[in-house]
Short mmCIF file of C-alpha atoms in Angstrom, two decimals:
data_model
loop_
_atom_site.label_atom_id
_atom_site.label_comp_id
_atom_site.label_asym_id
_atom_site.label_seq_id
_atom_site.Cartn_x
_atom_site.Cartn_y
_atom_site.Cartn_z
CA MET S 1 74.34 -29.87 75.87
CA ALA S 2 71.70 -30.34 73.27
CA SER S 3 69.82 -27.30 74.46
CA THR S 4 72.93 -25.12 74.34
CA MET S 5 73.67 -26.42 70.85
CA ARG S 6 70.20 -25.45 69.78
CA THR S 7 70.44 -22.00 71.21
CA SER S 8 73.88 -21.34 69.81
CA ALA S 9 72.97 -22.50 66.33
CA PRO S 10 70.06 -20.12 65.82
CA VAL S 11 72.20 -17.30 67.13
CA ARG S 12 74.76 -18.02 64.43
CA VAL S 13 72.08 -18.05 61.80
CA PHE S 14 70.74 -14.81 63.18
CA THR S 15 74.12 -13.06 63.03
CA THR S 16 74.75 -14.13 59.46
CA ARG S 17 71.28 -13.00 58.53
CA ALA S 18 71.90 -9.67 60.21
CA ALA S 19 75.17 -9.33 58.34
CA SER S 20 73.56 -10.11 55.01
CA ARG S 21 70.79 -7.67 55.78
CA ARG S 22 73.36 -5.03 56.52
CA THR S 23 75.07 -5.55 53.18
CA VAL S 24 71.69 -5.34 51.46
CA VAL S 25 71.07 -2.00 53.14
CA VAL S 26 74.47 -0.69 52.04
CA LYS S 27 73.81 -1.81 48.48
CA ALA S 28 70.47 -0.08 48.48
CA ALA S 29 72.19 3.14 49.53
CA ASP S 30 74.71 2.75 46.71
CA GLU S 31 72.01 2.17 44.14
CA LYS S 32 70.02 5.16 45.32
CA LYS S 33 68.62 6.76 42.23
CA ARG S 34 69.95 10.13 41.27
CA ILE S 35 68.74 12.29 38.45
CA VAL S 36 70.55 14.56 36.05
CA ILE S 37 68.92 17.70 34.69
CA GLY S 38 70.44 19.47 31.68
CA LEU S 39 69.97 23.17 30.99
CA ALA S 40 71.26 24.67 27.76
CA ALA S 41 71.42 28.34 26.85
CA ASP S 42 73.76 30.98 25.54
CA SER S 43 75.51 33.20 28.05
CA GLY S 44 73.43 36.12 29.28
CA CYS S 45 70.11 34.35 28.70
CA GLY S 46 69.06 33.97 32.30
CA LYS S 47 70.52 30.57 33.16
CA SER S 48 71.50 31.63 36.65
CA THR S 49 68.08 33.12 37.43
CA PHE S 50 66.46 29.93 36.21
CA MET S 51 68.84 27.90 38.38
CA ARG S 52 67.90 29.92 41.45
CA ARG S 53 64.19 29.49 40.77
CA MET S 54 64.54 25.75 40.23
CA THR S 55 66.75 24.99 43.22
CA GLY S 56 64.50 27.23 45.38
CA ILE S 57 61.68 24.73 44.89
CA PHE S 58 63.76 22.08 46.66
CA GLY S 59 64.51 24.45 49.54
CA GLY S 60 67.66 25.98 50.98
CA ALA S 61 69.75 28.64 49.30
CA PRO S 62 72.40 27.13 46.99
CA LYS S 63 75.93 28.09 48.04
CA PRO S 64 79.39 27.69 46.54
CA PRO S 65 81.42 24.82 48.07
CA ALA S 66 82.50 25.98 51.54
CA GLY S 67 86.12 27.01 51.95
CA GLY S 68 87.03 26.29 48.35
CA ASN S 69 88.02 28.47 45.41
CA PRO S 70 86.10 31.77 45.70
CA ASP S 71 85.62 31.75 41.92
CA SER S 72 84.08 28.27 41.84
CA ASN S 73 81.08 28.01 39.51
CA THR S 74 79.43 25.21 41.48
CA LEU S 75 76.36 25.76 43.66
CA ILE S 76 75.38 23.23 46.29
CA SER S 77 72.21 22.93 48.36
CA ASP S 78 70.73 20.03 50.35
CA MET S 79 69.08 18.36 47.37
CA THR S 80 70.81 19.81 44.35
CA THR S 81 74.27 20.38 42.94
CA VAL S 82 74.60 22.72 39.98
CA ILE S 83 77.75 22.46 37.90
CA CYS S 84 78.68 24.82 35.10
CA LEU S 85 79.91 23.06 31.97
CA ASP S 86 82.41 25.85 31.28
CA ASP S 87 84.53 23.94 33.80
CA TYR S 88 85.10 21.36 31.05
CA HIS S 89 86.78 23.80 28.69
CA SER S 90 89.76 22.05 27.15
CA LEU S 91 91.22 25.38 26.04
CA ASP S 92 91.48 28.36 28.36
CA ARG S 93 91.01 31.95 27.22
CA LYS S 94 94.56 32.28 25.85
CA GLY S 95 94.31 28.88 24.19
CA ARG S 96 91.10 29.80 22.41
CA SER S 97 92.49 33.15 21.26
CA ALA S 98 95.57 31.39 19.87
CA ALA S 99 93.52 28.72 18.12
CA GLY S 100 90.96 31.26 16.89
CA VAL S 101 87.97 29.39 18.33
CA THR S 102 85.20 30.64 20.62
CA ALA S 103 83.94 28.92 23.76
CA LEU S 104 80.90 27.92 21.68
CA ASP S 105 83.09 25.70 19.51
CA PRO S 106 83.09 22.02 20.58
CA LYS S 107 86.86 21.99 19.94
CA ALA S 108 87.27 24.05 23.10
CA GLN S 109 85.34 21.53 25.18
CA HIS S 110 86.46 18.30 26.85
CA PHE S 111 83.48 16.00 26.23
CA ASP S 112 85.15 12.75 27.38
CA LEU S 113 85.89 14.22 30.79
CA MET S 114 82.40 15.73 30.94
CA TYR S 115 80.81 12.37 30.20
CA ASN S 116 82.98 10.44 32.65
CA GLN S 117 82.41 12.85 35.53
CA VAL S 118 78.66 13.28 34.99
CA LYS S 119 78.33 9.50 34.76
CA ALA S 120 80.37 9.02 37.95
CA LEU S 121 78.24 11.58 39.81
CA LYS S 122 75.07 9.88 38.63
CA GLU S 123 76.43 6.59 39.95
CA GLY S 124 77.08 8.19 43.33
CA LYS S 125 80.84 8.67 43.12
CA ALA S 126 82.72 11.84 43.97
CA VAL S 127 84.80 13.51 41.27
CA ASP S 128 87.60 16.07 41.09
CA LYS S 129 86.23 18.59 38.66
CA PRO S 130 88.34 21.38 37.16
CA ILE S 131 87.28 25.00 37.69
CA TYR S 132 87.21 27.47 34.84
CA ASN S 133 87.78 30.92 36.25
CA HIS S 134 85.59 33.38 34.33
CA VAL S 135 87.47 36.46 35.47
CA THR S 136 91.03 35.37 34.79
CA GLY S 137 90.13 32.98 31.95
CA ILE S 138 92.34 30.15 33.19
CA LEU S 139 91.63 26.64 34.46
CA ASP S 140 92.08 26.59 38.24
CA PRO S 141 92.98 23.49 40.33
CA ALA S 142 90.16 20.96 40.62
CA GLU S 143 87.54 20.88 43.39
CA THR S 144 85.93 17.73 44.78
CA ILE S 145 82.25 17.38 43.96
CA ASN S 146 80.16 14.81 45.83
CA ALA S 147 77.15 13.07 44.34
CA SER S 148 73.78 14.63 45.14
CA ASN S 149 70.14 13.65 44.66
CA ILE S 150 69.72 16.05 41.78
CA LEU S 151 72.64 17.04 39.59
CA VAL S 152 72.06 19.99 37.29
CA ILE S 153 74.46 20.55 34.42
CA GLU S 154 74.11 23.97 32.88
CA GLY S 155 76.02 25.55 30.07
CA LEU S 156 76.46 25.81 26.35
CA HIS S 157 76.78 22.12 25.40
CA PRO S 158 74.82 19.79 27.69
CA PHE S 159 73.13 17.97 24.77
CA TYR S 160 75.87 18.25 22.16
CA ASP S 161 77.56 14.96 23.00
CA GLU S 162 75.21 12.01 22.65
CA ARG S 163 76.63 10.19 25.71
CA VAL S 164 76.08 13.18 28.00
CA ARG S 165 72.65 13.82 26.48
CA ASP S 166 71.58 10.25 27.26
CA LEU S 167 72.61 10.70 30.89
CA CYS S 168 70.15 13.60 31.27
CA ASP S 169 66.75 12.61 32.67
CA PHE S 170 65.19 15.95 31.84
CA LYS S 171 66.42 18.46 29.28
CA VAL S 172 65.60 22.16 29.19
CA TYR S 173 66.61 24.70 26.57
CA LEU S 174 66.31 28.48 26.94
CA ASP S 175 65.70 29.87 23.47
CA ILE S 176 66.02 33.64 23.35
CA SER S 177 65.24 35.40 20.08
CA ASP S 178 67.90 37.66 18.60
CA GLU S 179 65.92 40.86 19.26
CA ILE S 180 65.48 40.04 22.95
CA LYS S 181 69.04 38.83 23.37
CA PHE S 182 70.24 42.14 22.00
CA ALA S 183 67.92 44.11 24.29
CA TRP S 184 68.98 42.11 27.35
CA LYS S 185 72.67 42.50 26.62
CA ILE S 186 72.24 46.24 26.25
CA GLN S 187 70.54 46.33 29.64
CA ARG S 188 73.25 44.18 31.13
CA ASP S 189 76.36 45.75 29.60
CA MET S 190 75.69 49.37 28.74
CA ALA S 191 76.45 50.53 32.28
CA GLU S 192 79.92 48.91 32.13
CA ARG S 193 82.76 51.18 31.23
CA GLY S 194 84.26 50.37 27.86
CA HIS S 195 81.08 48.84 26.47
CA SER S 196 79.26 50.75 23.79
CA LEU S 197 76.24 49.91 21.65
CA ASP S 198 78.71 49.13 18.90
CA SER S 199 80.79 46.71 20.97
CA ILE S 200 77.68 44.83 22.12
CA LYS S 201 76.47 44.55 18.54
CA LYS S 202 79.87 43.31 17.33
CA SER S 203 80.11 40.79 20.12
CA ILE S 204 76.73 39.29 19.26
CA GLU S 205 77.37 39.27 15.51
CA SER S 206 80.79 37.68 15.69
CA ARG S 207 79.58 34.88 17.97
CA LYS S 208 76.44 34.17 15.94
CA PRO S 209 77.89 31.74 13.33
CA ASP S 210 79.22 29.45 16.07
CA PHE S 211 76.02 29.81 18.06
CA ASP S 212 73.91 28.78 15.06
CA ALA S 213 76.24 25.89 14.23
CA TYR S 214 76.79 24.32 17.66
CA ILE S 215 74.38 25.63 20.32
CA ASP S 216 71.05 26.28 18.64
CA PRO S 217 70.67 22.75 17.11
CA GLN S 218 70.62 21.28 20.64
CA LYS S 219 67.11 22.62 21.18
CA LYS S 220 65.57 19.81 19.19
CA HIS S 221 66.68 17.33 21.88
CA ALA S 222 65.11 19.23 24.80
CA ASP S 223 62.03 17.99 26.66
CA MET S 224 60.94 21.52 27.45
CA ILE S 225 61.91 24.73 25.72
CA ILE S 226 61.32 28.26 26.96
CA GLN S 227 61.15 30.59 23.99
CA VAL S 228 61.37 34.32 24.60
CA LEU S 229 60.06 36.54 21.80
CA PRO S 230 59.09 40.19 21.36
CA THR S 231 55.51 41.01 22.40
CA GLN S 232 52.69 41.11 19.89
CA LEU S 233 50.47 43.28 22.09
CA VAL S 234 52.15 46.61 21.46
CA PRO S 235 55.05 47.88 19.39
CA ASP S 236 57.96 47.36 21.78
CA ASP S 237 61.47 48.44 20.96
CA GLU S 238 63.23 47.83 24.26
CA GLY S 239 62.32 44.19 24.79
CA LYS S 240 60.65 45.04 28.09
CA ILE S 241 57.37 43.27 27.40
CA LEU S 242 57.84 39.65 26.42
CA ARG S 243 55.94 36.90 24.69
CA VAL S 244 57.15 33.71 26.37
CA ARG S 245 56.32 30.24 25.12
CA LEU S 246 56.72 26.97 27.00
CA ILE S 247 57.10 24.17 24.46
CA GLN S 248 56.49 20.78 26.10
CA LYS S 249 57.12 17.44 24.41
CA GLU S 250 54.18 15.06 24.42
CA GLY S 251 54.23 11.38 25.32
CA LYS S 252 57.02 11.46 27.90
CA LYS S 253 56.72 9.03 30.79
CA LEU S 254 58.25 11.30 33.38
CA PHE S 255 56.03 14.35 33.13
CA ASP S 256 52.68 15.53 31.84
CA PRO S 257 52.46 18.83 29.97
CA VAL S 258 50.66 21.76 31.57
CA TYR S 259 47.43 22.82 29.90
CA LEU S 260 44.98 25.66 29.96
CA PHE S 261 41.26 24.85 30.47
CA ASP S 262 41.02 21.84 28.13
CA GLU S 263 43.83 19.47 27.19
CA GLY S 264 44.50 19.29 23.48
CA SER S 265 42.33 22.23 22.39
CA THR S 266 43.58 25.45 20.91
CA ILE S 267 42.72 28.37 23.15
CA SER S 268 43.44 32.07 23.15
CA TRP S 269 42.57 33.70 26.48
CA ILE S 270 42.68 37.26 27.72
CA PRO S 271 42.18 37.12 31.49
CA CYS S 272 41.49 40.84 31.74
CA GLY S 273 37.86 41.88 31.96
CA ARG S 274 35.18 42.27 34.61
CA LYS S 275 36.87 39.87 37.01
CA LEU S 276 40.38 41.18 36.61
CA THR S 277 41.67 44.64 35.94
CA CYS S 278 44.88 44.74 33.95
CA SER S 279 46.91 47.79 33.15
CA PHE S 280 48.09 48.50 29.60
CA PRO S 281 48.96 46.44 27.55
CA GLY S 282 47.30 43.59 29.45
CA ILE S 283 48.00 39.86 29.37
CA LYS S 284 47.22 37.31 26.71
CA PHE S 285 47.51 33.54 26.97
CA TYR S 286 47.61 30.93 24.25
CA TYR S 287 47.53 27.17 24.51
CA GLY S 288 47.53 24.62 21.74
CA PRO S 289 49.16 21.66 20.00
CA ASP S 290 52.07 22.13 17.62
CA THR S 291 55.07 20.26 16.23
CA TRP S 292 58.73 20.81 17.14
CA TYR S 293 61.32 19.31 14.80
CA GLY S 294 58.80 16.66 13.79
CA GLU S 295 57.66 15.81 17.32
CA ASP S 296 54.28 16.49 18.94
CA VAL S 297 54.36 19.28 21.50
CA SER S 298 51.94 21.38 23.56
CA VAL S 299 52.58 25.08 23.69
CA LEU S 300 51.60 27.34 26.57
CA GLU S 301 52.24 30.98 25.85
CA MET S 302 52.01 34.17 27.86
CA ASP S 303 52.31 37.63 26.36
CA GLY S 304 52.39 40.72 28.58
CA GLN S 305 53.21 41.31 32.24
CA PHE S 306 51.68 41.16 35.70
CA ASP S 307 51.25 44.23 37.83
CA LYS S 308 49.68 42.62 40.86
CA LEU S 309 49.66 39.24 42.48
CA GLU S 310 45.89 38.73 42.03
CA GLU S 311 46.53 38.30 38.35
CA LEU S 312 48.87 35.40 38.91
CA ILE S 313 46.68 33.42 41.30
CA TYR S 314 43.77 33.96 38.91
CA VAL S 315 45.85 32.58 36.06
CA GLU S 316 47.21 29.71 38.14
CA SER S 317 43.71 28.59 39.05
CA HIS S 318 43.01 27.96 35.35
CA LEU S 319 46.12 25.91 34.63
CA SER S 320 46.07 22.12 35.03
CA ASN S 321 48.83 19.52 35.41
CA THR S 322 51.15 22.11 36.93
CA SER S 323 52.64 19.50 39.32
CA ALA S 324 51.95 21.90 42.20
CA LYS S 325 51.38 20.21 45.56
CA PHE S 326 48.86 22.74 46.86
CA TYR S 327 46.68 25.49 45.47
CA GLY S 328 48.76 28.61 44.98
CA GLU S 329 52.20 27.00 45.01
CA ILE S 330 53.31 28.68 41.78
CA THR S 331 52.19 32.07 43.06
CA GLN S 332 53.93 31.46 46.38
CA GLN S 333 57.20 30.51 44.66
CA MET S 334 57.01 33.58 42.43
CA LEU S 335 56.39 35.78 45.46
CA LYS S 336 59.32 34.27 47.32
CA ASN S 337 61.61 35.16 44.42
CA SER S 338 59.95 38.44 43.50
CA SER S 339 63.29 40.25 43.26
CA PHE S 340 64.58 37.98 40.47
CA PRO S 341 64.50 39.23 36.87
CA GLY S 342 61.38 38.12 35.00
CA SER S 343 59.16 37.87 38.07
CA ASN S 344 56.47 40.03 36.48
CA ASN S 345 56.24 38.21 33.15
CA GLY S 346 56.04 34.81 31.49
CA THR S 347 59.72 33.94 31.97
CA GLY S 348 59.35 33.70 35.75
CA LEU S 349 56.00 31.92 35.56
CA LEU S 350 57.12 29.31 33.04
CA GLN S 351 60.50 28.79 34.73
CA THR S 352 58.67 28.12 38.00
CA ILE S 353 56.41 25.61 36.26
CA ILE S 354 59.47 23.81 34.86
CA GLY S 355 60.92 23.74 38.37
CA LEU S 356 57.80 21.94 39.58
CA LYS S 357 58.11 19.53 36.66
CA VAL S 358 61.70 18.77 37.65
CA ARG S 359 60.42 17.87 41.10
CA GLU S 360 57.83 15.59 39.52
CA VAL S 361 60.49 13.91 37.36
CA TYR S 362 62.60 13.35 40.46
CA GLU S 363 59.65 11.88 42.35
CA ARG S 364 58.69 9.57 39.52
CA ILE S 365 62.22 8.24 39.04
CA THR S 366 63.08 7.78 42.71
CA SER S 367 59.52 7.09 43.98
CA GLN S 368 60.28 9.52 46.79
CA THR S 369 58.20 12.45 47.87
CA VAL S 370 59.70 15.90 48.14
CA VAL S 371 58.06 17.93 50.88
CA PRO S 372 57.29 21.39 49.56
CA THR S 373 59.30 24.10 51.28
CA SER S 374 57.66 26.70 53.49
CA ALA S 375 54.30 25.00 52.95
CA MET I 1 67.54 29.99 79.97
CA GLN I 2 68.50 33.47 78.89
CA LEU I 3 71.93 33.07 80.39
CA ALA I 4 72.38 29.82 78.48
CA THR I 5 71.55 31.39 75.14
CA ARG I 6 73.90 34.25 75.83
CA THR I 7 76.81 31.95 76.51
CA THR I 8 76.17 30.09 73.25
CA VAL I 9 76.07 33.33 71.30
CA ARG I 10 79.27 34.78 72.68
CA PRO I 11 81.82 32.18 71.56
CA ALA I 12 80.56 32.51 68.00
CA ALA I 13 81.07 36.24 68.22
CA ARG I 14 84.59 35.79 69.53
CA VAL I 15 85.51 33.56 66.65
CA SER I 16 84.34 36.10 64.12
CA VAL I 17 86.19 38.88 65.96
CA ARG I 18 89.37 36.84 65.80
CA ALA I 19 88.81 36.37 62.09
CA ALA I 20 89.21 40.13 61.76
CA PRO I 21 91.51 39.94 58.69
CA ARG I 22 88.39 38.92 56.73
CA PRO I 23 87.62 42.41 55.41
CA ALA I 24 91.21 42.63 54.22
CA VAL I 25 90.73 39.44 52.20
CA ARG I 26 87.60 40.92 50.66
CA VAL I 27 89.52 43.97 49.53
CA VAL I 28 92.20 41.78 47.94
CA ARG I 29 89.55 39.87 46.00
CA ALA I 30 87.99 43.10 44.79
CA ARG I 31 91.42 44.04 43.41
CA ALA I 32 91.02 41.43 40.66
CA GLN I 33 88.93 44.17 38.98
CA PRO I 34 86.95 42.41 36.28
CA GLU I 35 85.98 45.87 34.98
CA LYS I 36 89.57 46.57 33.99
CA VAL I 37 89.89 43.12 32.41
CA LEU I 38 86.74 43.87 30.41
CA GLN I 39 88.03 47.18 29.09
CA GLU I 40 91.27 45.55 28.00
CA ALA I 41 89.38 42.70 26.31
CA ILE I 42 87.18 45.14 24.36
CA LYS I 43 90.23 47.09 23.25
CA GLU I 44 91.96 43.89 22.19
CA ALA I 45 88.90 42.64 20.30
CA GLU I 46 88.64 45.88 18.35
CA GLU I 47 92.33 45.67 17.42
CA VAL I 48 92.21 41.99 16.46
CA CYS I 49 89.13 42.49 14.29
CA ASP I 50 90.70 45.39 12.40
CA GLY I 51 93.04 43.11 10.51
CA GLY I 52 92.82 39.59 11.91
CA ALA I 53 91.11 36.44 10.69
CA ALA I 54 87.40 35.86 11.35
CA GLY I 55 88.06 33.08 13.86
CA GLU I 56 90.42 35.18 15.98
CA CYS I 57 87.98 38.09 15.88
CA ALA I 58 85.11 35.88 17.07
CA ALA I 59 87.30 34.43 19.81
CA ALA I 60 88.24 37.92 20.99
CA TRP I 61 84.60 39.08 21.16
CA ASP I 62 83.68 35.82 22.86
CA ASN I 63 86.18 36.68 25.59
CA VAL I 64 84.45 40.05 25.99
CA GLU I 65 81.10 38.26 26.35
CA GLU I 66 82.52 35.90 28.95
CA ILE I 67 83.89 38.70 31.11
CA SER I 68 80.68 40.75 30.79
CA ALA I 69 78.69 37.71 31.89
CA ALA I 70 81.03 37.16 34.85
CA ILE I 71 80.56 40.76 35.98
CA SER I 72 76.78 40.59 35.79
CA HIS I 73 76.69 37.20 37.55
CA LYS I 74 78.75 38.62 40.36
CA LYS I 75 76.40 41.58 40.70
CA ALA I 76 73.35 39.30 40.70
CA ASN I 77 74.97 37.06 43.32
CA ASP I 78 75.83 40.00 45.53
CA ALA I 79 72.24 41.22 45.29
CA ALA I 80 70.86 37.75 46.05
CA THR I 81 73.08 37.22 49.08
CA ASN I 82 72.76 40.81 50.37
CA ALA I 83 76.54 41.13 50.12
CA ASN I 84 76.20 44.87 49.53
CA ASP I 85 73.82 45.44 52.42
CA PRO I 86 75.84 47.33 55.08
CA LEU I 87 73.80 45.84 57.94
CA GLU I 88 74.23 42.28 56.61
CA GLN I 89 77.97 42.85 56.30
CA PHE I 90 78.21 44.18 59.83
CA CYS I 91 76.12 41.33 61.21
CA GLY I 92 78.27 38.77 59.43
CA ASP I 93 81.19 39.95 61.55
CA ASN I 94 79.26 40.82 64.73
CA PRO I 95 76.41 38.31 65.16
CA ASP I 96 75.98 39.18 68.86
CA ALA I 97 75.54 42.94 68.40
CA ASP I 98 72.18 44.35 69.49
CA GLU I 99 71.24 45.11 65.90
CA CYS I 100 71.95 41.57 64.73
CA ARG I 101 70.62 39.14 67.34
CA VAL I 102 67.96 36.79 66.05
CA TYR I 103 66.29 34.33 68.40
CA ASP I 104 64.33 31.59 66.67
CA ASP I 105 61.86 30.92 69.49
#
């Protein structure tokens, strides 16, 4: 009797322990850390290319939600979910025309819904997110979005509302100068029927006041800014050769800025010479400290374009703190995406570096290791 | 072994053959014609800006920008997913054709 009592009692204790352990495990899964990345830029500034480069680092091609609305703006891969903030328009195309406001105007945006849904996704809950259809200009029925390890919110206003801004663990702004924006839009739109040089010019000019008032000021909140400027190497009218600057905030816990040769120095470097043959107009790098809206930043700049891969691996070998996991990872990523726009100049290089930084931010927050793809 | 792989390939092919109305759906989607929407939006913007208020003019040109962006995103997506590659299209519908078979091992 006594022996059976003894055996039965420990069993009971064991089962309760097992049950409590199980609940602990479930809790741990619920509290799994997720990160939110914000990307701000005007339309036609290369957000989608940047998205593809960044998600490519985590592996798997991002796809729209299977079987859903064919015009959905969401892209899902194993690790990442990218949502377009245009889905939080409070006014559709007709509504904005009637009210006389552009999509850049915060009046056309539903920030409470944006905050609630981004917060819910960060906490691991699924949400029913509306879909803004860019072709028809109306708000389509909602789609269900599940929480993912990395949520990327991209659009015009990710840092406009303070609550949404504070949810972002890493903030990126694509800052395209007016000259380059004009050149890119000509390249993009001139082939379309109906578009003329005049209509492109008018479209940019009429949107500029709202852009300057509501979108541009967000860049002071970003952790990293990619600035795209006209080249200083040669007179360039078409915006084909670019001077691209990566502005990185100093003193952040979640990432360390990339540097060239020696951290904190000011360096101007032309890699072309006896060791490397560059075609006209060559490549020029700059690295140095600066200030950005009163904050300390490091700037890494590349002017010019690559013609061959050797140039890139040669450059990569002189960069430090790139967050690459093996020698040549940046070059490998650039090669993998060689068909994307900007693959032969600083935009592709610096976007890839930011992608590696996003991975580092994710690893530091979750203390998990991401295995590099195709390594 | 070879027989086994063949039998696993075939049912997949049958399913896609049954889903033959797919191309028809694609054609319907193409009928949305964003190009036409763009031309109308540009025309409208030019009319609105001739006499209208600054806000309405900006909103009209913003619509043009939105449609232009949608067109270029669609083109970029098609290029990235090989949607315009005739062989990829064919293999999407006929994965067991000689031209399309891919064995991982």
